[in-house]
Amino acid sequence: LKRIAIVTSGGDAPGMNAAIRAIVRTAHAHGIKILGFIRGYEGLISNQFVKLDARSVGGIIHLGGTILRTVRCPKLRTRKGVEQAAETLKKNKIDGLIVIGGDGSFRGAYALSKKTETAIIGVPATIDNDVYGTDETIGFDTAVNTAISEIDKIRDTAVSHERVFIVEVMGRKRGFLALTVGLTVGAENILVPELKFNPEEICDDIVKSIQKGKRSSIIVAAEGVKGTRKLAKQIRKTTGCDVRLTVLGHVQRGGHPTARSRMLACLFGEKAVNTLLTEEKNKVIAMQGNKITTLSLKETVKHQKPLDIELLKLAERLAV
Ligand code: F6P
């Protein structure tokens, strides 16, 4: 193993920089040369990279975002794009490519793995936590904590004004963030894209909670849940409550990574290089029950991570 490359891809996640640092420093210790392709798969397609060494990743462990920058790259969904990326790997004699990203980035990595001899390793990093095979992704814990601290503030004003708040968190397709955030802020209702919600039931819940003496309610909804605006109107009309909708948006994607996100980045980063050193190919690094392990890239992209419905039920039981 002489030369490896790193790419950060798709939506950024706090802890990506800590992962870059861990990879570069582990590789450096083994005398491996490291390139960082810039702007995600676009840099791979257009052969734009920077050389990375132990010093070039100093002072970044605590920074959100990614020093390599990132894009969503539709070109990698085309045959030509994949071939160009494979060509870049060949031209630069890259033995191993480490892709730091989420579900979509790994699908791109899988397509690329079929066209290249270079070993590809996925390091799960996304605030969505939607990568199959790993309990957690880099950045998820940070986004959860960012959303929690914002919603705690919203609760203050919700209580004093006796209002209902619908708070939209990120997650266009999956509800892992909404579920964890909803449970940990004590939301009265949690809406996820995986399950259709019933507006009448939500209104009933609110009426009942008022009868029980609750003065306010928080509904946490994932971005991918359709009709939150309409829901706000319906709650207003049916219950007579004052309702506000707050969209938290991209604040959830930035900020200093939490200890947990940094820890995962350090462990995943080292494991990615060690996996390449054992000449394994096309793997994804994962945490399963507090153990760092690997599974095949193919397995990851062919499966959907299941949402823990038991957690949703627990949130319901605790929000009485
Ligand atoms: O993949 C992470 C994520 O933040 C999703 O939760 C969200 O739906 C999406 O990215 C937003 O993407 P963009 O920043 O490209 O608008």
mmCIF file of C-alpha atoms and ligand atoms in Angstrom:
data_model
loop_
_atom_site.group_PDB
_atom_site.id
_atom_site.type_symbol
_atom_site.label_atom_id
_atom_site.label_comp_id
_atom_site.label_asym_id
_atom_site.label_seq_id
_atom_site.Cartn_x
_atom_site.Cartn_y
_atom_site.Cartn_z
ATOM 1 C CA LEU A 1 0.000 0.000 0.000
ATOM 2 C CA LYS A 2 1.833 3.091 -1.259
ATOM 3 C CA ARG A 3 -0.694 5.747 -2.139
ATOM 4 C CA ILE A 4 -4.172 6.378 -0.847
ATOM 5 C CA ALA A 5 -6.713 9.107 -1.482
ATOM 6 C CA ILE A 6 -9.515 10.633 0.545
ATOM 7 C CA VAL A 7 -12.715 12.241 -0.640
ATOM 8 C CA THR A 8 -15.516 13.815 1.415
ATOM 9 C CA SER A 9 -18.822 13.550 -0.395
ATOM 10 C CA GLY A 10 -22.489 14.568 -0.164
ATOM 11 C CA GLY A 11 -23.872 16.636 2.710
ATOM 12 C CA ASP A 12 -21.120 17.589 5.148
ATOM 13 C CA ALA A 13 -21.190 16.364 8.733
ATOM 14 C CA PRO A 14 -19.374 17.622 11.844
ATOM 15 C CA GLY A 15 -16.427 15.295 12.446
ATOM 16 C CA MET A 16 -15.453 14.864 8.790
ATOM 17 C CA ASN A 17 -12.297 16.878 9.486
ATOM 18 C CA ALA A 18 -11.459 14.742 12.503
ATOM 19 C CA ALA A 19 -11.819 11.686 10.246
ATOM 20 C CA ILE A 20 -9.514 13.199 7.596
ATOM 21 C CA ARG A 21 -6.935 13.860 10.333
ATOM 22 C CA ALA A 22 -7.183 10.299 11.698
ATOM 23 C CA ILE A 23 -6.789 8.779 8.221
ATOM 24 C CA VAL A 24 -3.874 11.011 7.241
ATOM 25 C CA ARG A 25 -1.973 10.468 10.478
ATOM 26 C CA THR A 26 -2.513 6.699 10.507
ATOM 27 C CA ALA A 27 -1.419 6.458 6.872
ATOM 28 C CA HIS A 28 1.556 8.738 7.540
ATOM 29 C CA ALA A 29 2.731 6.412 10.339
ATOM 30 C CA HIS A 30 2.918 3.617 7.758
ATOM 31 C CA GLY A 31 4.812 5.723 5.219
ATOM 32 C CA ILE A 32 1.822 5.896 2.870
ATOM 33 C CA LYS A 33 1.380 8.917 0.580
ATOM 34 C CA ILE A 34 -2.007 10.637 0.816
ATOM 35 C CA LEU A 35 -3.964 12.733 -1.677
ATOM 36 C CA GLY A 36 -7.183 14.582 -0.884
ATOM 37 C CA PHE A 37 -9.525 15.063 -3.831
ATOM 38 C CA ILE A 38 -11.389 18.327 -3.505
ATOM 39 C CA ARG A 39 -15.106 19.041 -3.868
ATOM 40 C CA GLY A 40 -16.199 15.425 -3.474
ATOM 41 C CA TYR A 41 -16.464 13.170 -6.502
ATOM 42 C CA GLU A 42 -16.151 16.238 -8.741
ATOM 43 C CA GLY A 43 -12.473 16.463 -7.812
ATOM 44 C CA LEU A 44 -12.076 12.782 -8.542
ATOM 45 C CA ILE A 45 -13.662 13.167 -11.961
ATOM 46 C CA SER A 46 -11.639 16.283 -12.854
ATOM 47 C CA ASN A 47 -8.409 15.099 -11.160
ATOM 48 C CA GLN A 48 -8.162 17.954 -8.669
ATOM 49 C CA PHE A 49 -6.384 17.114 -5.461
ATOM 50 C CA VAL A 50 -4.124 18.363 -2.722
ATOM 51 C CA LYS A 51 -1.294 16.451 -1.097
ATOM 52 C CA LEU A 52 -1.907 15.770 2.561
ATOM 53 C CA ASP A 53 0.649 15.108 5.257
ATOM 54 C CA ALA A 54 0.666 14.906 9.047
ATOM 55 C CA ARG A 55 1.072 18.691 9.424
ATOM 56 C CA SER A 56 -1.551 19.694 6.875
ATOM 57 C CA VAL A 57 -4.293 18.212 9.067
ATOM 58 C CA GLY A 58 -3.201 20.064 12.227
ATOM 59 C CA GLY A 59 -5.748 22.254 14.013
ATOM 60 C CA ILE A 60 -8.824 20.746 12.347
ATOM 61 C CA ILE A 61 -10.053 18.096 14.802
ATOM 62 C CA HIS A 62 -12.524 20.546 16.338
ATOM 63 C CA LEU A 63 -13.831 22.119 13.118
ATOM 64 C CA GLY A 64 -17.176 21.401 11.476
ATOM 65 C CA GLY A 65 -17.434 21.148 7.687
ATOM 66 C CA THR A 66 -14.675 19.574 5.607
ATOM 67 C CA ILE A 67 -11.361 21.107 4.574
ATOM 68 C CA LEU A 68 -11.588 19.075 1.349
ATOM 69 C CA ARG A 69 -14.982 20.657 0.617
ATOM 70 C CA THR A 70 -17.877 18.648 -0.775
ATOM 71 C CA VAL A 71 -20.621 18.631 -3.390
ATOM 72 C CA ARG A 72 -23.497 16.452 -4.425
ATOM 73 C CA CYS A 73 -22.216 15.069 -7.724
ATOM 74 C CA PRO A 74 -24.816 13.992 -10.289
ATOM 75 C CA LYS A 75 -21.990 13.230 -12.764
ATOM 76 C CA LEU A 76 -21.024 10.170 -10.743
ATOM 77 C CA ARG A 77 -24.449 8.751 -11.508
ATOM 78 C CA THR A 78 -23.476 8.563 -15.186
ATOM 79 C CA ARG A 79 -21.326 5.858 -16.756
ATOM 80 C CA LYS A 80 -18.965 8.503 -18.144
ATOM 81 C CA GLY A 81 -18.490 10.097 -14.735
ATOM 82 C CA VAL A 82 -17.682 6.763 -13.114
ATOM 83 C CA GLU A 83 -15.191 5.943 -15.886
ATOM 84 C CA GLN A 84 -13.482 9.315 -15.516
ATOM 85 C CA ALA A 85 -13.195 8.825 -11.760
ATOM 86 C CA ALA A 86 -11.719 5.351 -12.306
ATOM 87 C CA GLU A 87 -9.256 6.832 -14.795
ATOM 88 C CA THR A 88 -8.092 9.427 -12.238
ATOM 89 C CA LEU A 89 -7.440 6.668 -9.705
ATOM 90 C CA LYS A 90 -5.407 4.721 -12.261
ATOM 91 C CA LYS A 91 -3.460 7.745 -13.502
ATOM 92 C CA ASN A 92 -2.434 8.683 -9.966
ATOM 93 C CA LYS A 93 -1.633 5.062 -9.018
ATOM 94 C CA ILE A 94 -4.008 5.149 -6.049
ATOM 95 C CA ASP A 95 -4.105 1.816 -4.197
ATOM 96 C CA GLY A 96 -6.932 2.746 -1.866
ATOM 97 C CA LEU A 97 -9.713 5.359 -1.882
ATOM 98 C CA ILE A 98 -11.442 6.306 1.358
ATOM 99 C CA VAL A 99 -14.871 7.871 0.864
ATOM 100 C CA ILE A 100 -16.149 9.840 3.854
ATOM 101 C CA GLY A 101 -19.885 10.312 3.380
ATOM 102 C CA GLY A 102 -23.361 8.862 3.640
ATOM 103 C CA ASP A 103 -25.715 6.547 1.880
ATOM 104 C CA GLY A 104 -25.715 8.305 -1.521
ATOM 105 C CA SER A 105 -21.924 8.624 -1.534
ATOM 106 C CA PHE A 106 -21.580 4.902 -0.881
ATOM 107 C CA ARG A 107 -23.859 4.098 -3.790
ATOM 108 C CA GLY A 108 -21.471 6.131 -5.941
ATOM 109 C CA ALA A 109 -18.526 4.317 -4.362
ATOM 110 C CA TYR A 110 -20.119 0.963 -5.152
ATOM 111 C CA ALA A 111 -20.625 1.910 -8.815
ATOM 112 C CA LEU A 112 -16.989 3.036 -8.949
ATOM 113 C CA SER A 113 -15.761 -0.180 -7.289
ATOM 114 C CA LYS A 114 -17.005 -2.126 -10.296
ATOM 115 C CA LYS A 115 -14.814 -0.112 -12.678
ATOM 116 C CA THR A 116 -11.560 0.147 -10.742
ATOM 117 C CA GLU A 117 -8.824 -2.014 -9.242
ATOM 118 C CA THR A 118 -8.405 0.534 -6.423
ATOM 119 C CA ALA A 119 -9.724 -0.731 -3.074
ATOM 120 C CA ILE A 120 -12.542 1.455 -1.786
ATOM 121 C CA ILE A 121 -13.393 1.966 1.875
ATOM 122 C CA GLY A 122 -16.444 3.887 3.096
ATOM 123 C CA VAL A 123 -16.342 5.889 6.321
ATOM 124 C CA PRO A 124 -19.942 6.678 7.383
ATOM 125 C CA ALA A 125 -20.369 10.400 8.028
ATOM 126 C CA THR A 126 -23.789 12.014 7.758
ATOM 127 C CA ILE A 127 -26.105 13.792 10.156
ATOM 128 C CA ASP A 128 -28.905 11.551 8.854
ATOM 129 C CA ASN A 129 -27.455 8.367 10.452
ATOM 130 C CA ASP A 130 -28.994 6.412 7.579
ATOM 131 C CA VAL A 131 -26.112 4.106 6.638
ATOM 132 C CA TYR A 132 -27.035 0.438 6.863
ATOM 133 C CA GLY A 133 -24.805 -1.694 9.086
ATOM 134 C CA THR A 134 -23.553 0.939 11.515
ATOM 135 C CA ASP A 135 -25.302 1.971 14.725
ATOM 136 C CA GLU A 136 -24.069 5.511 14.264
ATOM 137 C CA THR A 137 -22.457 7.787 11.706
ATOM 138 C CA ILE A 138 -19.947 10.595 12.254
ATOM 139 C CA GLY A 139 -21.835 13.874 12.763
ATOM 140 C CA PHE A 140 -25.147 12.418 13.911
ATOM 141 C CA ASP A 141 -24.567 13.056 17.611
ATOM 142 C CA THR A 142 -23.492 16.638 16.906
ATOM 143 C CA ALA A 143 -26.612 17.363 14.851
ATOM 144 C CA VAL A 144 -28.790 15.788 17.554
ATOM 145 C CA ASN A 145 -27.208 18.022 20.187
ATOM 146 C CA THR A 146 -27.510 21.135 18.006
ATOM 147 C CA ALA A 147 -31.202 20.459 17.440
ATOM 148 C CA ILE A 148 -31.756 19.710 21.137
ATOM 149 C CA SER A 149 -30.253 22.986 22.277
ATOM 150 C CA GLU A 150 -32.392 24.934 19.788
ATOM 151 C CA ILE A 151 -35.595 23.103 20.724
ATOM 152 C CA ASP A 152 -34.923 23.571 24.460
ATOM 153 C CA LYS A 153 -34.986 27.302 23.741
ATOM 154 C CA ILE A 154 -38.162 26.951 21.704
ATOM 155 C CA ARG A 155 -39.744 25.111 24.640
ATOM 156 C CA ASP A 156 -39.138 28.136 26.885
ATOM 157 C CA THR A 157 -41.191 30.391 24.655
ATOM 158 C CA ALA A 158 -43.733 27.647 23.888
ATOM 159 C CA VAL A 159 -44.453 27.271 27.616
ATOM 160 C CA SER A 160 -44.725 30.978 28.371
ATOM 161 C CA HIS A 161 -46.989 31.656 25.381
ATOM 162 C CA GLU A 162 -48.916 28.386 25.783
ATOM 163 C CA ARG A 163 -48.317 27.518 22.160
ATOM 164 C CA VAL A 164 -47.925 24.467 19.977
ATOM 165 C CA PHE A 165 -44.655 24.376 18.036
ATOM 166 C CA ILE A 166 -43.949 22.196 15.057
ATOM 167 C CA VAL A 167 -40.170 22.025 14.716
ATOM 168 C CA GLU A 168 -38.740 20.694 11.501
ATOM 169 C CA VAL A 169 -35.368 18.949 11.725
ATOM 170 C CA MET A 170 -33.311 17.638 8.800
ATOM 171 C CA GLY A 171 -33.889 14.293 7.147
ATOM 172 C CA ARG A 172 -35.473 14.362 3.722
ATOM 173 C CA LYS A 173 -35.803 10.626 3.407
ATOM 174 C CA ARG A 174 -35.178 9.171 6.845
ATOM 175 C CA GLY A 175 -36.314 9.957 10.364
ATOM 176 C CA PHE A 176 -33.370 8.903 12.570
ATOM 177 C CA LEU A 177 -32.540 12.484 13.519
ATOM 178 C CA ALA A 178 -36.185 13.394 14.177
ATOM 179 C CA LEU A 179 -36.672 10.270 16.280
ATOM 180 C CA THR A 180 -33.631 10.756 18.515
ATOM 181 C CA VAL A 181 -34.207 14.495 18.835
ATOM 182 C CA GLY A 182 -37.929 14.032 19.493
ATOM 183 C CA LEU A 183 -37.314 11.473 22.218
ATOM 184 C CA THR A 184 -34.591 13.509 23.906
ATOM 185 C CA VAL A 185 -36.436 16.847 23.934
ATOM 186 C CA GLY A 186 -39.566 15.175 25.246
ATOM 187 C CA ALA A 187 -41.637 15.996 22.169
ATOM 188 C CA GLU A 188 -45.357 15.294 22.383
ATOM 189 C CA ASN A 189 -45.331 13.991 18.809
ATOM 190 C CA ILE A 190 -42.638 12.799 16.410
ATOM 191 C CA LEU A 191 -43.255 12.701 12.669
ATOM 192 C CA VAL A 192 -40.939 10.685 10.408
ATOM 193 C CA PRO A 193 -40.980 10.226 6.622
ATOM 194 C CA GLU A 194 -41.209 6.449 7.034
ATOM 195 C CA LEU A 195 -44.696 6.618 8.611
ATOM 196 C CA LYS A 196 -47.751 8.498 7.419
ATOM 197 C CA PHE A 197 -49.180 10.691 10.159
ATOM 198 C CA ASN A 198 -52.831 11.272 10.933
ATOM 199 C CA PRO A 199 -53.570 14.997 11.519
ATOM 200 C CA GLU A 200 -56.791 14.193 13.404
ATOM 201 C CA GLU A 201 -54.929 11.978 15.862
ATOM 202 C CA ILE A 202 -52.424 14.760 16.480
ATOM 203 C CA CYS A 203 -55.232 17.250 17.136
ATOM 204 C CA ASP A 204 -56.877 14.735 19.505
ATOM 205 C CA ASP A 205 -53.567 14.315 21.356
ATOM 206 C CA ILE A 206 -53.284 18.067 21.798
ATOM 207 C CA VAL A 207 -56.862 18.413 23.092
ATOM 208 C CA LYS A 208 -56.257 15.543 25.549
ATOM 209 C CA SER A 209 -52.959 17.029 26.711
ATOM 210 C CA ILE A 210 -54.686 20.363 27.418
ATOM 211 C CA GLN A 211 -57.300 18.483 29.457
ATOM 212 C CA LYS A 212 -54.457 16.861 31.403
ATOM 213 C CA GLY A 213 -53.067 20.295 32.212
ATOM 214 C CA LYS A 214 -50.332 20.685 29.602
ATOM 215 C CA ARG A 215 -49.943 24.251 28.464
ATOM 216 C CA SER A 216 -47.802 23.686 25.365
ATOM 217 C CA SER A 217 -46.713 21.032 22.921
ATOM 218 C CA ILE A 218 -43.689 20.346 20.790
ATOM 219 C CA ILE A 219 -44.049 18.329 17.601
ATOM 220 C CA VAL A 220 -40.760 17.302 16.016
ATOM 221 C CA ALA A 221 -41.084 16.590 12.294
ATOM 222 C CA ALA A 222 -38.446 15.401 9.837
ATOM 223 C CA GLU A 223 -37.905 17.619 6.803
ATOM 224 C CA GLY A 224 -39.212 14.830 4.557
ATOM 225 C CA VAL A 225 -42.632 14.786 6.216
ATOM 226 C CA LYS A 226 -45.042 16.411 3.843
ATOM 227 C CA GLY A 227 -47.721 18.866 4.950
ATOM 228 C CA THR A 228 -46.378 20.444 8.169
ATOM 229 C CA ARG A 229 -47.718 23.864 7.152
ATOM 230 C CA LYS A 230 -51.141 22.390 6.522
ATOM 231 C CA LEU A 231 -50.916 20.522 9.815
ATOM 232 C CA ALA A 232 -50.215 23.787 11.657
ATOM 233 C CA LYS A 233 -53.369 25.301 10.136
ATOM 234 C CA GLN A 234 -55.460 22.263 11.004
ATOM 235 C CA ILE A 235 -54.263 22.236 14.639
ATOM 236 C CA ARG A 236 -55.081 25.936 14.895
ATOM 237 C CA LYS A 237 -58.563 25.380 13.495
ATOM 238 C CA THR A 238 -59.412 22.188 15.391
ATOM 239 C CA THR A 239 -57.937 22.942 18.821
ATOM 240 C CA GLY A 240 -57.971 26.733 18.895
ATOM 241 C CA CYS A 241 -54.308 26.674 19.942
ATOM 242 C CA ASP A 242 -51.767 29.197 18.783
ATOM 243 C CA VAL A 243 -49.346 27.297 16.524
ATOM 244 C CA ARG A 244 -45.895 28.141 15.158
ATOM 245 C CA LEU A 245 -43.703 26.291 12.690
ATOM 246 C CA THR A 246 -39.909 26.547 13.046
ATOM 247 C CA VAL A 247 -37.527 25.107 10.472
ATOM 248 C CA LEU A 248 -34.089 24.499 12.026
ATOM 249 C CA GLY A 249 -32.369 23.910 8.668
ATOM 250 C CA HIS A 250 -28.645 23.871 8.001
ATOM 251 C CA VAL A 251 -27.505 24.945 11.476
ATOM 252 C CA GLN A 252 -27.751 21.206 12.124
ATOM 253 C CA ARG A 253 -25.009 20.516 9.599
ATOM 254 C CA GLY A 254 -22.356 22.763 11.135
ATOM 255 C CA GLY A 255 -20.607 23.480 14.390
ATOM 256 C CA HIS A 256 -17.884 21.862 16.453
ATOM 257 C CA PRO A 257 -18.225 18.099 16.527
ATOM 258 C CA THR A 258 -19.201 16.635 19.906
ATOM 259 C CA ALA A 259 -16.887 14.252 21.760
ATOM 260 C CA ARG A 260 -18.904 11.345 20.410
ATOM 261 C CA SER A 261 -18.617 12.468 16.772
ATOM 262 C CA ARG A 262 -14.858 13.054 17.185
ATOM 263 C CA MET A 263 -14.408 9.678 18.849
ATOM 264 C CA LEU A 264 -16.163 7.892 15.979
ATOM 265 C CA ALA A 265 -14.059 9.885 13.498
ATOM 266 C CA CYS A 266 -10.823 8.806 15.192
ATOM 267 C CA LEU A 267 -11.876 5.148 15.421
ATOM 268 C CA PHE A 268 -13.354 4.942 11.897
ATOM 269 C CA GLY A 269 -10.421 6.823 10.351
ATOM 270 C CA GLU A 270 -7.803 4.515 11.827
ATOM 271 C CA LYS A 271 -9.827 1.420 10.984
ATOM 272 C CA ALA A 272 -10.206 2.551 7.354
ATOM 273 C CA VAL A 273 -6.437 2.661 6.859
ATOM 274 C CA ASN A 274 -5.902 -0.586 8.773
ATOM 275 C CA THR A 275 -8.496 -2.282 6.577
ATOM 276 C CA LEU A 276 -6.610 -1.171 3.464
ATOM 277 C CA LEU A 277 -3.366 -2.428 5.025
ATOM 278 C CA THR A 278 -4.830 -5.925 5.324
ATOM 279 C CA GLU A 279 -5.589 -5.744 1.584
ATOM 280 C CA GLU A 280 -9.332 -5.876 2.065
ATOM 281 C CA LYS A 281 -11.374 -4.248 -0.682
ATOM 282 C CA ASN A 282 -14.687 -2.454 -0.942
ATOM 283 C CA LYS A 283 -15.707 -2.322 2.701
ATOM 284 C CA VAL A 284 -17.597 0.079 4.927
ATOM 285 C CA ILE A 285 -16.406 0.806 8.447
ATOM 286 C CA ALA A 286 -19.120 0.417 11.059
ATOM 287 C CA MET A 287 -19.858 0.497 14.750
ATOM 288 C CA GLN A 288 -21.983 -2.378 15.948
ATOM 289 C CA GLY A 289 -22.713 -2.533 19.675
ATOM 290 C CA ASN A 290 -19.666 -0.383 20.544
ATOM 291 C CA LYS A 291 -17.316 -2.496 18.414
ATOM 292 C CA ILE A 292 -15.635 -1.126 15.313
ATOM 293 C CA THR A 293 -15.999 -3.559 12.448
ATOM 294 C CA THR A 294 -16.432 -3.724 8.653
ATOM 295 C CA LEU A 295 -19.067 -4.943 6.243
ATOM 296 C CA SER A 296 -19.062 -5.107 2.473
ATOM 297 C CA LEU A 297 -19.849 -1.991 0.468
ATOM 298 C CA LYS A 298 -22.347 -4.058 -1.502
ATOM 299 C CA GLU A 299 -24.223 -5.130 1.637
ATOM 300 C CA THR A 300 -24.446 -1.522 2.818
ATOM 301 C CA VAL A 301 -25.874 -0.184 -0.411
ATOM 302 C CA LYS A 302 -28.290 -3.067 -0.958
ATOM 303 C CA HIS A 303 -30.029 -2.654 2.403
ATOM 304 C CA GLN A 304 -32.046 0.067 4.118
ATOM 305 C CA LYS A 305 -31.287 0.781 7.730
ATOM 306 C CA PRO A 306 -34.442 0.096 9.758
ATOM 307 C CA LEU A 307 -35.911 2.776 12.000
ATOM 308 C CA ASP A 308 -36.263 1.705 15.621
ATOM 309 C CA ILE A 309 -40.032 1.751 16.072
ATOM 310 C CA GLU A 310 -39.613 0.775 19.745
ATOM 311 C CA LEU A 311 -37.967 4.148 20.366
ATOM 312 C CA LEU A 312 -40.951 5.872 18.814
ATOM 313 C CA LYS A 313 -43.257 3.938 21.144
ATOM 314 C CA LEU A 314 -41.060 4.839 24.118
ATOM 315 C CA ALA A 315 -41.295 8.521 23.184
ATOM 316 C CA GLU A 316 -45.084 8.171 23.066
ATOM 317 C CA ARG A 317 -45.234 6.460 26.467
ATOM 318 C CA LEU A 318 -43.040 9.109 28.065
ATOM 319 C CA ALA A 319 -44.919 12.066 26.579
ATOM 320 C CA VAL A 320 -48.166 11.371 28.430
HETATM 321 O O1 F6P B 1 -27.802 14.397 3.939
HETATM 322 C C1 F6P B 1 -27.844 15.320 4.961
HETATM 323 C C2 F6P B 1 -28.922 16.346 4.756
HETATM 324 O O2 F6P B 1 -28.699 17.386 5.661
HETATM 325 C C3 F6P B 1 -30.352 15.854 4.869
HETATM 326 O O3 F6P B 1 -30.796 15.704 6.195
HETATM 327 C C4 F6P B 1 -31.104 16.921 4.141
HETATM 328 O O4 F6P B 1 -32.336 16.449 3.722
HETATM 329 C C5 F6P B 1 -30.175 17.227 3.003
HETATM 330 O O5 F6P B 1 -28.880 16.888 3.455
HETATM 331 C C6 F6P B 1 -30.166 18.650 2.538
HETATM 332 O O6 F6P B 1 -29.322 18.749 1.453
HETATM 333 P P1 F6P B 1 -28.750 20.095 0.864
HETATM 334 O O7 F6P B 1 -27.799 20.674 1.882
HETATM 335 O O8 F6P B 1 -28.049 19.676 -0.381
HETATM 336 O O9 F6P B 1 -29.917 20.986 0.630
#
